[in-house]
Short mmCIF file of C-alpha atoms and ligand atoms in Angstrom, two decimals:
data_model
loop_
_atom_site.label_atom_id
_atom_site.label_comp_id
_atom_site.label_asym_id
_atom_site.label_seq_id
_atom_site.Cartn_x
_atom_site.Cartn_y
_atom_site.Cartn_z
CA MET A 1030 10.36 13.47 12.58
CA SER A 1031 10.01 10.14 14.39
CA ASN A 1032 7.35 7.45 14.62
CA SER A 1033 6.12 9.07 17.84
CA GLU A 1034 4.75 11.84 15.60
CA ILE A 1035 2.88 9.39 13.36
CA PRO A 1036 -0.61 8.48 14.64
CA GLU A 1037 -1.16 4.77 15.19
CA THR A 1038 -4.64 4.99 13.71
CA LEU A 1039 -6.09 7.02 10.84
CA VAL A 1040 -9.87 7.19 10.64
CA THR A 1041 -11.89 7.79 7.45
CA ASP A 1042 -15.62 7.56 6.72
CA ARG A 1043 -15.57 3.78 6.31
CA LEU A 1044 -12.09 2.67 7.37
CA VAL A 1045 -9.67 2.64 10.25
CA LEU A 1046 -6.02 2.34 9.27
CA ARG A 1047 -4.11 0.97 12.24
CA ARG A 1048 -0.68 -0.19 13.35
CA PRO A 1049 -0.20 -3.95 12.73
CA ARG A 1050 -0.06 -6.57 15.51
CA LEU A 1051 1.65 -9.97 15.49
CA ASP A 1052 -1.71 -11.76 15.66
CA ASP A 1053 -2.73 -10.22 12.30
CA ALA A 1054 -0.53 -12.71 10.42
CA THR A 1055 -3.16 -15.42 9.94
CA TYR A 1056 -5.61 -12.99 8.45
CA VAL A 1057 -3.02 -11.39 6.19
CA PHE A 1058 -1.96 -14.81 4.87
CA GLN A 1059 -5.48 -16.11 4.30
CA HIS A 1060 -6.96 -12.97 2.80
CA TRP A 1061 -4.29 -11.71 0.45
CA ALA A 1062 -0.64 -12.68 0.87
CA ASN A 1063 -1.36 -16.24 -0.30
CA ASP A 1064 -3.85 -15.24 -3.03
CA PRO A 1065 -2.36 -15.40 -6.57
CA ASP A 1066 -4.89 -12.89 -7.92
CA VAL A 1067 -4.03 -10.32 -5.28
CA ALA A 1068 -0.27 -10.91 -5.62
CA THR A 1069 -0.14 -10.60 -9.43
CA TYR A 1070 1.12 -7.02 -9.56
CA MET A 1071 2.97 -7.00 -6.26
CA SER A 1072 6.75 -6.72 -5.99
CA TRP A 1073 6.91 -9.55 -3.42
CA PRO A 1074 6.51 -13.26 -4.21
CA ARG A 1075 3.12 -14.66 -3.18
CA HIS A 1076 3.45 -16.19 0.29
CA GLU A 1077 3.32 -19.96 0.08
CA SER A 1078 3.50 -20.52 3.83
CA MET A 1079 2.24 -18.84 6.98
CA ALA A 1080 5.84 -18.68 8.17
CA THR A 1081 6.63 -16.12 5.46
CA THR A 1082 3.66 -13.97 6.43
CA GLU A 1083 4.62 -14.19 10.10
CA GLN A 1084 8.10 -12.88 9.23
CA VAL A 1085 6.60 -10.00 7.25
CA VAL A 1086 4.15 -9.04 9.99
CA ASP A 1087 6.94 -9.31 12.55
CA ALA A 1088 9.00 -6.89 10.41
CA TRP A 1089 6.01 -4.50 10.25
CA VAL A 1090 5.72 -4.57 14.05
CA GLU A 1091 9.46 -3.94 14.45
CA GLU A 1092 9.38 -1.15 11.87
CA TRP A 1093 6.98 0.82 14.06
CA LYS A 1094 9.64 0.88 16.80
CA GLY A 1095 11.92 2.84 14.44
CA VAL A 1096 11.81 6.35 13.06
CA SER A 1097 10.79 5.96 9.45
CA GLY A 1098 7.07 5.20 9.46
CA GLY A 1099 5.64 1.81 8.69
CA ALA A 1100 2.76 -0.35 7.54
CA PHE A 1101 -0.90 0.29 8.36
CA LEU A 1102 -3.55 -2.39 8.20
CA ILE A 1103 -6.73 -1.22 6.51
CA THR A 1104 -9.76 -2.27 8.57
CA ASP A 1105 -13.50 -1.93 8.11
CA ARG A 1106 -14.57 0.79 10.54
CA ALA A 1107 -17.93 -0.86 11.22
CA THR A 1108 -16.72 -4.40 11.88
CA GLY A 1109 -12.99 -4.09 12.60
CA SER A 1110 -12.23 -6.72 9.94
CA VAL A 1111 -8.84 -6.42 8.30
CA ILE A 1112 -9.34 -5.84 4.57
CA GLY A 1113 -5.89 -4.84 3.37
CA SER A 1114 -2.69 -2.99 4.05
CA THR A 1115 -0.94 0.20 3.08
CA GLY A 1116 2.13 2.04 4.29
CA PHE A 1117 3.74 5.35 5.03
CA ASP A 1118 7.49 4.86 4.73
CA LEU A 1119 9.74 7.83 5.25
CA ILE A 1120 12.96 7.99 3.26
CA ASN A 1121 13.72 11.26 4.98
CA PRO A 1122 11.43 13.71 6.85
CA LYS A 1123 10.27 15.33 3.59
CA LEU A 1124 10.09 12.27 1.34
CA ALA A 1125 7.86 9.23 1.74
CA THR A 1126 6.59 6.28 -0.26
CA THR A 1127 3.44 4.20 -0.09
CA GLY A 1128 1.57 1.26 -1.59
CA TYR A 1129 -1.69 -0.61 -1.04
CA VAL A 1130 -3.27 -4.02 -1.27
CA LEU A 1131 -6.82 -5.18 -0.56
CA THR A 1132 -8.39 -8.57 -0.17
CA LYS A 1133 -10.18 -9.54 -3.40
CA ASN A 1134 -13.71 -9.42 -1.94
CA GLU A 1135 -13.27 -5.73 -1.24
CA TRP A 1136 -12.07 -4.56 -4.65
CA GLY A 1137 -14.08 -2.00 -6.57
CA LYS A 1138 -15.66 -0.32 -3.52
CA GLY A 1139 -13.42 2.75 -3.42
CA TYR A 1140 -11.47 1.53 -0.38
CA ALA A 1141 -8.00 1.88 -1.94
CA THR A 1142 -8.82 5.46 -2.89
CA GLU A 1143 -10.22 6.23 0.56
CA SER A 1144 -7.19 4.67 2.23
CA LEU A 1145 -4.68 6.49 0.01
CA LYS A 1146 -6.43 9.79 0.71
CA ALA A 1147 -5.82 9.16 4.42
CA ILE A 1148 -2.11 8.57 3.74
CA VAL A 1149 -1.96 11.77 1.66
CA SER A 1150 -3.59 13.67 4.50
CA LEU A 1151 -1.00 12.27 6.92
CA ALA A 1152 1.81 13.30 4.56
CA HIS A 1153 0.32 16.76 4.32
CA ASP A 1154 -0.03 17.11 8.10
CA LEU A 1155 3.57 16.01 8.69
CA GLY A 1156 4.99 18.45 6.15
CA VAL A 1157 6.11 15.79 3.68
CA GLN A 1158 6.95 17.43 0.35
CA ARG A 1159 6.79 14.35 -1.86
CA LEU A 1160 4.86 11.08 -1.49
CA PHE A 1161 5.49 8.64 -4.33
CA ALA A 1162 4.50 5.18 -5.50
CA TYR A 1163 5.00 2.90 -8.47
CA CYS A 1164 2.81 0.45 -10.28
CA HIS A 1165 3.31 -2.08 -13.09
CA TYR A 1166 2.94 -0.31 -16.45
CA GLU A 1167 -0.27 -2.23 -17.24
CA HIS A 1168 -1.90 -1.92 -13.80
CA GLU A 1169 -4.64 0.53 -14.72
CA HIS A 1170 -6.64 0.17 -11.50
CA SER A 1171 -3.69 1.06 -9.35
CA ALA A 1172 -2.76 4.01 -11.57
CA ARG A 1173 -6.36 5.20 -11.35
CA VAL A 1174 -6.29 5.06 -7.53
CA MET A 1175 -3.28 7.39 -7.52
CA GLU A 1176 -4.80 9.76 -10.06
CA LYS A 1177 -7.95 10.01 -7.93
CA CYS A 1178 -5.77 11.02 -4.98
CA ASP A 1179 -4.08 13.91 -6.82
CA PHE A 1180 -0.88 12.05 -7.63
CA GLU A 1181 0.77 13.25 -10.84
CA PHE A 1182 2.13 10.86 -13.43
CA GLU A 1183 5.87 11.52 -13.67
CA GLY A 1184 6.97 8.94 -16.18
CA ARG A 1185 7.53 5.36 -17.19
CA LEU A 1186 10.70 3.94 -15.69
CA LYS A 1187 12.28 1.37 -17.97
CA ASN A 1188 13.26 -2.08 -16.64
CA TYR A 1189 12.82 -0.88 -13.09
CA MET A 1190 11.41 -3.68 -10.98
CA GLU A 1191 10.80 -7.40 -10.87
CA PHE A 1192 7.23 -8.64 -10.53
CA PRO A 1193 7.99 -12.17 -9.32
CA ASN A 1194 4.43 -13.49 -9.63
CA LEU A 1195 3.96 -12.19 -13.16
CA SER A 1196 7.33 -12.43 -14.91
CA PRO A 1197 9.88 -14.01 -12.57
CA GLY A 1198 13.51 -13.23 -13.31
CA GLU A 1199 12.68 -10.25 -15.56
CA VAL A 1200 12.72 -6.55 -14.86
CA THR A 1201 9.68 -4.64 -16.01
CA ASP A 1202 8.72 -1.01 -16.64
CA VAL A 1203 6.78 0.82 -13.93
CA LEU A 1204 4.74 4.00 -13.83
CA LEU A 1205 5.97 6.56 -11.31
CA TYR A 1206 3.39 8.76 -9.59
CA ALA A 1207 3.93 11.41 -6.91
CA TRP A 1208 1.85 13.66 -4.72
CA THR A 1209 3.25 17.01 -3.63
CA PRO A 1210 1.45 19.58 -1.45
CA ALA A 1211 0.92 21.81 -4.47
CA ALA A 1212 -1.12 19.04 -6.13
CA THR A 1213 -3.94 19.13 -3.55
C1 COA B 1151 -5.50 -2.10 -7.21
C2 COA B 1151 -6.42 -2.12 -6.01
C3 COA B 1151 -5.63 -1.63 -4.79
C4 COA B 1151 -7.59 -1.18 -6.28
O1 COA B 1151 -8.35 -1.11 -5.09
P1 COA B 1151 -9.90 -0.75 -5.10
O2 COA B 1151 -10.31 -0.47 -3.71
O3 COA B 1151 -10.62 -1.80 -5.84
O4 COA B 1151 -9.86 0.61 -5.94
P2 COA B 1151 -11.01 1.69 -5.91
O5 COA B 1151 -12.31 1.01 -5.66
O6 COA B 1151 -10.58 2.79 -5.00
O7 COA B 1151 -11.05 2.14 -7.42
C5 COA B 1151 -10.05 2.88 -8.05
C6 COA B 1151 -10.35 2.95 -9.53
O8 COA B 1151 -10.04 1.71 -10.17
C7 COA B 1151 -11.24 1.17 -10.76
N1 COA B 1151 -11.30 -0.26 -10.46
C8 COA B 1151 -10.86 -0.87 -9.35
N2 COA B 1151 -11.06 -2.20 -9.45
C9 COA B 1151 -11.66 -2.41 -10.63
C10 COA B 1151 -12.09 -3.59 -11.29
N3 COA B 1151 -11.95 -4.81 -10.76
N4 COA B 1151 -12.65 -3.45 -12.50
C11 COA B 1151 -12.78 -2.24 -13.06
N5 COA B 1151 -12.36 -1.10 -12.47
C12 COA B 1151 -11.81 -1.18 -11.27
C13 COA B 1151 -12.37 1.88 -10.11
O9 COA B 1151 -13.48 1.89 -10.96
C14 COA B 1151 -11.80 3.24 -9.83
O10 COA B 1151 -11.83 4.07 -10.96
P3 COA B 1151 -13.09 5.03 -11.28
O11 COA B 1151 -13.36 5.80 -10.04
O12 COA B 1151 -12.62 5.84 -12.42
O13 COA B 1151 -14.22 4.12 -11.59
C15 COA B 1151 -6.98 -3.55 -5.70
O14 COA B 1151 -7.54 -4.06 -6.88
C16 COA B 1151 -5.94 -4.51 -5.18
O15 COA B 1151 -5.71 -4.59 -3.98
N6 COA B 1151 -5.29 -5.27 -6.09
C17 COA B 1151 -4.28 -6.23 -5.68
C18 COA B 1151 -3.05 -5.58 -5.06
C19 COA B 1151 -2.44 -4.54 -5.97
O16 COA B 1151 -2.30 -4.77 -7.17
N7 COA B 1151 -2.04 -3.40 -5.37
C20 COA B 1151 -1.43 -2.30 -6.09
C21 COA B 1151 0.00 -2.55 -6.38
S1 COA B 1151 0.74 -1.17 -7.24
#
């Protein structure tokens, strides 16, 4: 499998997930990467400068030139506004990982669930046999998103990951969830 087999846009009822562009950086910074509330449970440090976000978006753009998937920006299908990001990252052709983040104004509207269902559908169509994700052990909303998308809870991994915005310098337990074709 290569990125040429991965569609650059995924369309759902209310969303379009699309390949990132360099000029998305300002929006990403202003709407979530710099927001402490959004960054709380993320594995990356909150962006304190636009320069950091520009590097990240640049890396997303480069990633799409490779063979192992990449980030998608989540946009409002009606307006085109960017409301968050997700990803489809291949570890090998049968194994992929994902994650999701939405700007605060759009929480609680079912968008993370709708977006993750689109990523699951992509995984299914490409013959991926396992799509997995982690969340902080107390992040109930994120766990609920995965459960609603037919991910199975596989266990609590001890001292697995640092959450730099929540407990810098410490490693924290995470919940491991995975979707497999049999689950849907
Ligand atoms: C976690 C996050 C992605 C959830 O996105 P969302 O679009 O609000 O989630 P959904 O609307 O699809 O809802 C999923 C479930 O969580 C619940 N939920 C989401 N936000 C909630 C809130 N603020 N209060 C109460 N419940 C909430 C929903 O009720 C739903 O469960 P239900 O169907 O049983 O009611 C979003 O809050 C976010 O981007 N947070 C910051 C980034 C982050 O933490 N990402 C995940 C890292 S692992």
